[in-house]
Every structure is written in structure tokens, then in C-alpha cells.
């Protein structure tokens, strides 16, 4: 019996779901299936009624939100007008990618599962709920789930695949412009495909020179961009690889950085084309601005790399890292020390020398954009961000560096004009329009960035019922925007509570200050319908602040633990409690 065409539809924010979808495509092609993969919003959802076999790969973002590239699909699927049983011809399977440190773990996959069942679809196997917090990462769930999925369809038959694209090198074409600025400035709407090249106006360290962390206050000029933003919105920036990494990559693969090529898609491109790459393109631009060589590679990277290995020792190791049994070894080698794809290539020199340039776009994902809360408002044609430069040690000799934060920190506008391609999107934080509604904001560290924007905007609108809880290590080393908060306090526009964790023997955090001000907070929330906001690192802080708030409800409102929990849930459901956290 001939097998149906497989359609893989994915909703991806950071590239993990897209990588999983493309992995399914490669496995399907090896099993001689006809297959196509598309972002959900690139698929005409009205055709779903006539599909026979679909795999959905869906990430969950923020506070249980669908990724940007499936939001139109999401709205359509939950239309009340869709008839029950309309998808009764559809066999499907769902993989969810999430992070259990967030409260709405894999919310999108779970909700999609429930909706598809309601519409009559037949689920071939239970939903795979991958967890980024697992020691082995998402693969701890994805690998056995895929095994079960293929077992339901057919017997395995592996065969090597041709590349998705072929590189055609040109002899006489020389680039005459800086590749990074090859963005049309006259665009009226900025987006991931058409970012605006914003000039960096200033790049200033705002932590003391003796402080362990470098935090930057960066200002951009967005004149002529037509970009508009409000408090709570985020700016999106796609970074470049470091020049020394680009040079090493080209040396390892024997590539000339100045060589120019055009791409041609093959039958295996599955409808994808790297639209961000100019045609023609230099090798330097490809490596610097497109290939994510500084990321920790996924298991699929080792699967594909192993197909090029002719050196027996290297092939055996790559096959071990690709196998289900070798995932603990892979975790110890790659994930735990945060080893980059570039470092893996250096560790497998024989295989790297065999790597054909045509496979680069199959092997390396696209560099994913990074999101930063906008830390300014009101200033015409100016956009500010607060960036903590990521730099830490693992067992590897070379310190680990965050790609985007270190790239931004390296740009010095005093050395000449620096341009950063960026665009703006709506953030998850929404502030009340009513003038008399108080806001309570908890933003330790760089989590205070969106609240600077909100306070500037609110004060200009005459909204002065503002409470801010700010925490950092030391009043003298990392007290961001101190003079601005003091001016707002003197004007009667802000009530500020601070927690400097290392300035005394006992550590004091923002949650301690929340408990200490229980009476004020209860009055604002219970009697004046205040909105409560939390922004910052997702590890322990948001849960600790939420627990402190529940204690406020119990202490001042005479509630039981269950009633306090229910009040918190109600506030969240009605958007009176909002969080913006990151890991």
C-alpha cells in the first residue's frame, strides 16, 4: 500500500521546533516518503480538511503564547464557526517544545491536541511534550516519540540524502557594500525579513568597573524607520558571529571568505529558501550573518555530520552521539560545557575536512534573533535597551560568551558609524489605560528595563500611582537608572523600594521587600484595583515574588492558602498580574 504524503507544520520562535521539523523531513525522506515542511502561517489552513497525514511541531513562548509564525493559524483554528468533525479524515501527531521552568509548560501543544480532537482528527500517538530543562534537553522526549511515530507508519530504511541547496561559485562578482547593511532603508514596515539599520548613538557600561558583570545601556537612532512602540514592547536584533570565529570556520573548511556564490534549491529543499541571504552572496556574509556556528549544536547536527566521516574513530564517536544510547555522553561533551558547533568541527578535523560546502545550510541553522525589552519612551527617534553581557566559565578553557550581547558590546560608535539591523514587536506586558489605576512593578536587575519605558510613558500622561521594587547586588555597583528614579520620587511620581542583596550580611531580595510592604500592596490591589508586574530572570525570582504576594493576601486579607492562590490565578486571568521572564 502506498503511503500518504507527510506534511510537517511547525510553529517556532527560537529555531528548535523548526530544527525538529526538518529532522522529521530528513527521516521521512530516508523512508522514501513524500514530505513537505512549512511554518504554520505559510500554510493555507483551509486545506487542512483535505490532508491525510500531518505532524505538528509547536513551541510555547512567553506565558503560554503560540510562536509568531503560527498566530494566524491559531486564530483560525479556534474559530467557533468551525464544525465539529470537520477534520475527521486527518491522521496527525503533535510534538510540543517547552520549558518546565515556565508555569504554562507546553501549553500550545496541549491546547492544540484538545482542539484537534474536538474537530474530529485522529491522533496517531500521545502528544510528545519535550522539556528544555531535562538533562538531555528536548531529545529526551523527541527521540523515543519519533521512534514510536515511525513504528506506526513503516519499517526504517536509511539512505544518504543529497543537500537542500547547491552552491555555484562565481568568478568575477565582488561585493561593493557592507553586507550587514544591505537592508532597504525606505521600507515602511520593519520585520524579520526587512529590519531597519539603526545607527548606534551610544554604548555605555552602567555597572561599576569592579563589578563582575558588564551591563550596557545602548541607544539607537531610528530616524526614518517609521517604527512605533509603546511601553512593554520589545526590540528584536539578529547578531553577527565574531570575526575570529568567521576566520576559524573558513580555515577549518578551506573556504575563501571573499568567494561569491549563488544558491540553487534542490528537490530536498522542502519549500524552504533562505530569503535573508542576498543573491549573489559572499562566503564571509554567509558565515558572519547567517550560519549559527556559535550555538550549542543539536543532536541532528551530529547525525548529519556522521554521514561525512571516513575516519573510523571520528565516525564511531559521531554515531555514538547520534544514537539514543549515547545521549548521556553527548550531554557531557556538548550541552553541559556549552560547546559550540565551531568547536565541534575543530574536535573532528578529519570529518570537517570532508564536509562539502553544499551541506552547510543543512548542517547549521539560521542565527536566531534576540529579544530585548525597550527601556525608553517619548524620545523622538530614539530607542534604548539595557543589555547584560553574557560571559561565564565552564570546564572548557575558553569562557562562554553570549553571541548577541558580546556582539553589541563590541560595537563602539566612537570608532565610526555602527549600524544594527532591528525591528520592533509587541511585548507581553500591557499597562492600564485608566489614569487612576495604580501599577506595582517588580524588576530586579535588567528586568527593570520595561518599567523605565512604562514610567516615562505613564508620568507624561499624568499617571502618578507608580510603585517600583528594584533589586541588585550593590547600591554602588549595579543600581541602574538611580538618578532617574530619585528625580521621579522627588516629583511625587514614584514610590521606590530597593533590595541590595550583597550590601549587608544577610541577603535581601525583592520578595523580602514585597512582604515588608504588605499593608500598602494589599490596599493598592484589594481597594484600588492595582495591576502587578514581574520582569526578570525566570529561575527563582518570579516564583519567589508570587509566593510573597500570596503571603500578603493571607496576612492582610485574612485568606487561606487556597484562597490566596485563587486570587493570584484570577489576577493573572484578568491581566492584573503579568510576567515577562527569560531564562
PDB file of C-alpha atoms in Angstrom, residues 252-406:
ATOM      1  CA  UNK A 252      38.729  24.681   9.027  1.00  0.00           C
ATOM      2  CA  UNK A 253      36.663  24.168   5.873  1.00  0.00           C
ATOM      3  CA  UNK A 254      39.215  25.623   3.459  1.00  0.00           C
ATOM      4  CA  UNK A 255      36.828  28.355   2.283  1.00  0.00           C
ATOM      5  CA  UNK A 256      37.782  31.704   0.800  1.00  0.00           C
ATOM      6  CA  UNK A 257      35.782  34.373   2.727  1.00  0.00           C
ATOM      7  CA  UNK A 258      35.719  36.635  -0.338  1.00  0.00           C
ATOM      8  CA  UNK A 259      34.424  33.949  -2.715  1.00  0.00           C
ATOM      9  CA  UNK A 260      30.984  34.745  -4.135  1.00  0.00           C
ATOM     10  CA  UNK A 261      28.215  32.256  -4.866  1.00  0.00           C
ATOM     11  CA  UNK A 262      24.580  31.891  -5.773  1.00  0.00           C
ATOM     12  CA  UNK A 263      22.315  29.193  -4.300  1.00  0.00           C
ATOM     13  CA  UNK A 264      20.116  26.815  -6.204  1.00  0.00           C
ATOM     14  CA  UNK A 265      17.479  24.765  -4.435  1.00  0.00           C
ATOM     15  CA  UNK A 266      17.326  21.017  -4.992  1.00  0.00           C
ATOM     16  CA  UNK A 267      14.322  18.712  -4.671  1.00  0.00           C
ATOM     17  CA  UNK A 268      15.160  18.284  -0.968  1.00  0.00           C
ATOM     18  CA  UNK A 269      14.750  21.950  -0.046  1.00  0.00           C
ATOM     19  CA  UNK A 270      11.149  21.156   1.032  1.00  0.00           C
ATOM     20  CA  UNK A 271       9.927  24.588   0.003  1.00  0.00           C
ATOM     21  CA  UNK A 272      12.379  26.446   2.247  1.00  0.00           C
ATOM     22  CA  UNK A 273      14.667  29.105   0.857  1.00  0.00           C
ATOM     23  CA  UNK A 274      16.981  31.298   2.957  1.00  0.00           C
ATOM     24  CA  UNK A 275      15.393  34.601   1.960  1.00  0.00           C
ATOM     25  CA  UNK A 276      17.743  36.610   4.213  1.00  0.00           C
ATOM     26  CA  UNK A 277      20.716  35.693   2.051  1.00  0.00           C
ATOM     27  CA  UNK A 278      21.411  38.076  -0.847  1.00  0.00           C
ATOM     28  CA  UNK A 279      21.961  36.593  -4.282  1.00  0.00           C
ATOM     29  CA  UNK A 280      24.865  36.608  -5.048  1.00  0.00           C
ATOM     30  CA  UNK A 281      26.423  36.298  -1.590  1.00  0.00           C
ATOM     31  CA  UNK A 282      29.956  36.122  -0.195  1.00  0.00           C
ATOM     32  CA  UNK A 283      31.137  33.271   1.999  1.00  0.00           C
ATOM     33  CA  UNK A 284      32.013  35.888   4.647  1.00  0.00           C
ATOM     34  CA  UNK A 285      28.440  37.196   4.746  1.00  0.00           C
ATOM     35  CA  UNK A 286      27.029  33.657   4.909  1.00  0.00           C
ATOM     36  CA  UNK A 287      29.222  32.721   7.885  1.00  0.00           C
ATOM     37  CA  UNK A 288      29.134  36.072   9.651  1.00  0.00           C
ATOM     38  CA  UNK A 289      25.423  36.868   9.393  1.00  0.00           C
ATOM     39  CA  UNK A 290      23.587  33.604   8.723  1.00  0.00           C
ATOM     40  CA  UNK A 291      25.119  30.324   9.936  1.00  0.00           C
ATOM     41  CA  UNK A 292      24.731  29.779  13.684  1.00  0.00           C
ATOM     42  CA  UNK A 293      28.240  28.415  14.262  1.00  0.00           C
ATOM     43  CA  UNK A 294      28.470  29.736  17.852  1.00  0.00           C
ATOM     44  CA  UNK A 295      25.403  27.842  19.132  1.00  0.00           C
ATOM     45  CA  UNK A 296      25.470  24.566  21.043  1.00  0.00           C
ATOM     46  CA  UNK A 297      24.603  22.055  18.289  1.00  0.00           C
ATOM     47  CA  UNK A 298      21.596  19.784  18.496  1.00  0.00           C
ATOM     48  CA  UNK A 299      21.665  16.046  18.062  1.00  0.00           C
ATOM     49  CA  UNK A 300      20.607  16.423  14.425  1.00  0.00           C
ATOM     50  CA  UNK A 301      23.932  18.199  13.779  1.00  0.00           C
ATOM     51  CA  UNK A 302      25.858  15.067  14.829  1.00  0.00           C
ATOM     52  CA  UNK A 303      23.513  12.814  12.831  1.00  0.00           C
ATOM     53  CA  UNK A 304      24.274  14.693   9.618  1.00  0.00           C
ATOM     54  CA  UNK A 305      27.969  15.228  10.368  1.00  0.00           C
ATOM     55  CA  UNK A 306      28.439  11.478  10.886  1.00  0.00           C
ATOM     56  CA  UNK A 307      27.436  10.825   7.256  1.00  0.00           C
ATOM     57  CA  UNK A 308      30.611  12.607   6.067  1.00  0.00           C
ATOM     58  CA  UNK A 309      33.026  10.822   8.396  1.00  0.00           C
ATOM     59  CA  UNK A 310      35.555   8.469   6.800  1.00  0.00           C
ATOM     60  CA  UNK A 311      37.933   8.433   9.776  1.00  0.00           C
ATOM     61  CA  UNK A 312      36.884   5.395  11.833  1.00  0.00           C
ATOM     62  CA  UNK A 313      37.447   6.900  15.294  1.00  0.00           C
ATOM     63  CA  UNK A 314      35.598  10.101  14.465  1.00  0.00           C
ATOM     64  CA  UNK A 315      32.748   8.259  12.740  1.00  0.00           C
ATOM     65  CA  UNK A 316      32.232   5.951  15.724  1.00  0.00           C
ATOM     66  CA  UNK A 317      32.113   8.892  18.116  1.00  0.00           C
ATOM     67  CA  UNK A 318      29.686  10.866  15.949  1.00  0.00           C
ATOM     68  CA  UNK A 319      27.448   7.812  15.585  1.00  0.00           C
ATOM     69  CA  UNK A 320      27.507   7.354  19.364  1.00  0.00           C
ATOM     70  CA  UNK A 321      26.449  10.986  19.860  1.00  0.00           C
ATOM     71  CA  UNK A 322      23.660  10.439  17.305  1.00  0.00           C
ATOM     72  CA  UNK A 323      22.287   7.317  18.989  1.00  0.00           C
ATOM     73  CA  UNK A 324      19.686   7.038  21.725  1.00  0.00           C
ATOM     74  CA  UNK A 325      22.183   5.166  23.905  1.00  0.00           C
ATOM     75  CA  UNK A 326      24.788   7.919  23.546  1.00  0.00           C
ATOM     76  CA  UNK A 327      22.722  10.845  24.829  1.00  0.00           C
ATOM     77  CA  UNK A 328      24.402  10.978  28.245  1.00  0.00           C
ATOM     78  CA  UNK A 329      27.775  11.103  26.512  1.00  0.00           C
ATOM     79  CA  UNK A 330      26.540  13.833  24.162  1.00  0.00           C
ATOM     80  CA  UNK A 331      25.212  15.834  27.113  1.00  0.00           C
ATOM     81  CA  UNK A 332      28.578  15.608  28.914  1.00  0.00           C
ATOM     82  CA  UNK A 333      30.517  16.519  25.774  1.00  0.00           C
ATOM     83  CA  UNK A 334      28.272  19.224  24.337  1.00  0.00           C
ATOM     84  CA  UNK A 335      25.353  20.561  26.379  1.00  0.00           C
ATOM     85  CA  UNK A 336      26.884  20.639  29.844  1.00  0.00           C
ATOM     86  CA  UNK A 337      30.034  22.623  28.927  1.00  0.00           C
ATOM     87  CA  UNK A 338      28.102  24.600  26.249  1.00  0.00           C
ATOM     88  CA  UNK A 339      30.471  23.519  23.451  1.00  0.00           C
ATOM     89  CA  UNK A 340      29.792  25.366  20.183  1.00  0.00           C
ATOM     90  CA  UNK A 341      29.301  23.881  16.723  1.00  0.00           C
ATOM     91  CA  UNK A 342      32.541  25.565  15.645  1.00  0.00           C
ATOM     92  CA  UNK A 343      34.422  23.859  18.492  1.00  0.00           C
ATOM     93  CA  UNK A 344      32.902  20.510  17.493  1.00  0.00           C
ATOM     94  CA  UNK A 345      34.234  20.964  13.952  1.00  0.00           C
ATOM     95  CA  UNK A 346      37.695  21.657  15.405  1.00  0.00           C
ATOM     96  CA  UNK A 347      37.422  18.468  17.523  1.00  0.00           C
ATOM     97  CA  UNK A 348      36.634  16.360  14.428  1.00  0.00           C
ATOM     98  CA  UNK A 349      39.202  17.679  11.917  1.00  0.00           C
ATOM     99  CA  UNK A 350      39.140  14.695   9.539  1.00  0.00           C
ATOM    100  CA  UNK A 351      35.363  14.809   9.192  1.00  0.00           C
ATOM    101  CA  UNK A 352      35.367  18.604   8.881  1.00  0.00           C
ATOM    102  CA  UNK A 353      37.847  18.386   6.012  1.00  0.00           C
ATOM    103  CA  UNK A 354      35.417  16.011   4.245  1.00  0.00           C
ATOM    104  CA  UNK A 355      32.440  18.327   4.731  1.00  0.00           C
ATOM    105  CA  UNK A 356      31.037  19.570   1.420  1.00  0.00           C
ATOM    106  CA  UNK A 357      30.053  23.228   1.209  1.00  0.00           C
ATOM    107  CA  UNK A 358      26.672  22.301  -0.314  1.00  0.00           C
ATOM    108  CA  UNK A 359      25.591  20.850   3.052  1.00  0.00           C
ATOM    109  CA  UNK A 360      26.298  23.953   5.152  1.00  0.00           C
ATOM    110  CA  UNK A 361      22.676  25.093   5.171  1.00  0.00           C
ATOM    111  CA  UNK A 362      21.518  21.604   6.191  1.00  0.00           C
ATOM    112  CA  UNK A 363      24.091  21.370   8.967  1.00  0.00           C
ATOM    113  CA  UNK A 364      23.856  24.839  10.517  1.00  0.00           C
ATOM    114  CA  UNK A 365      20.608  26.588  11.430  1.00  0.00           C
ATOM    115  CA  UNK A 366      19.984  30.261  10.770  1.00  0.00           C
ATOM    116  CA  UNK A 367      21.153  32.637  13.531  1.00  0.00           C
ATOM    117  CA  UNK A 368      18.075  33.334  15.618  1.00  0.00           C
ATOM    118  CA  UNK A 369      17.119  36.880  16.629  1.00  0.00           C
ATOM    119  CA  UNK A 370      17.314  38.007  20.256  1.00  0.00           C
ATOM    120  CA  UNK A 371      14.629  39.990  22.075  1.00  0.00           C
ATOM    121  CA  UNK A 372      15.250  42.942  24.398  1.00  0.00           C
ATOM    122  CA  UNK A 373      12.693  44.925  26.385  1.00  0.00           C
ATOM    123  CA  UNK A 374      12.639  48.520  25.194  1.00  0.00           C
ATOM    124  CA  UNK A 375      13.868  50.711  28.054  1.00  0.00           C
ATOM    125  CA  UNK A 376      12.723  54.106  26.797  1.00  0.00           C
ATOM    126  CA  UNK A 377       9.697  56.105  25.752  1.00  0.00           C
ATOM    127  CA  UNK A 378       8.835  59.582  24.492  1.00  0.00           C
ATOM    128  CA  UNK A 379      12.217  60.478  22.986  1.00  0.00           C
ATOM    129  CA  UNK A 380      11.535  61.022  19.283  1.00  0.00           C
ATOM    130  CA  UNK A 381      13.570  58.734  17.021  1.00  0.00           C
ATOM    131  CA  UNK A 382      15.454  57.149  19.941  1.00  0.00           C
ATOM    132  CA  UNK A 383      15.282  53.580  21.274  1.00  0.00           C
ATOM    133  CA  UNK A 384      17.138  52.376  24.393  1.00  0.00           C
ATOM    134  CA  UNK A 385      17.945  48.870  25.677  1.00  0.00           C
ATOM    135  CA  UNK A 386      19.702  47.505  28.763  1.00  0.00           C
ATOM    136  CA  UNK A 387      21.945  44.531  27.935  1.00  0.00           C
ATOM    137  CA  UNK A 388      23.744  42.220  30.361  1.00  0.00           C
ATOM    138  CA  UNK A 389      26.836  40.915  28.557  1.00  0.00           C
ATOM    139  CA  UNK A 390      26.803  37.116  28.939  1.00  0.00           C
ATOM    140  CA  UNK A 391      30.218  35.730  29.908  1.00  0.00           C
ATOM    141  CA  UNK A 392      30.768  32.650  32.079  1.00  0.00           C
ATOM    142  CA  UNK A 393      33.117  29.731  32.672  1.00  0.00           C
ATOM    143  CA  UNK A 394      32.540  26.020  32.120  1.00  0.00           C
ATOM    144  CA  UNK A 395      35.040  23.161  32.207  1.00  0.00           C
ATOM    145  CA  UNK A 396      36.241  24.311  28.783  1.00  0.00           C
ATOM    146  CA  UNK A 397      39.323  26.535  28.753  1.00  0.00           C
ATOM    147  CA  UNK A 398      37.733  29.313  26.716  1.00  0.00           C
ATOM    148  CA  UNK A 399      34.982  31.274  28.549  1.00  0.00           C
ATOM    149  CA  UNK A 400      31.481  31.011  27.098  1.00  0.00           C
ATOM    150  CA  UNK A 401      30.086  34.195  25.571  1.00  0.00           C
ATOM    151  CA  UNK A 402      26.546  35.160  24.635  1.00  0.00           C
ATOM    152  CA  UNK A 403      26.537  35.810  20.890  1.00  0.00           C
ATOM    153  CA  UNK A 404      24.277  38.864  20.725  1.00  0.00           C
ATOM    154  CA  UNK A 405      25.295  40.615  23.956  1.00  0.00           C
ATOM    155  CA  UNK A 406      29.011  40.343  23.191  1.00  0.00           C
TER     156      UNK A 406
END
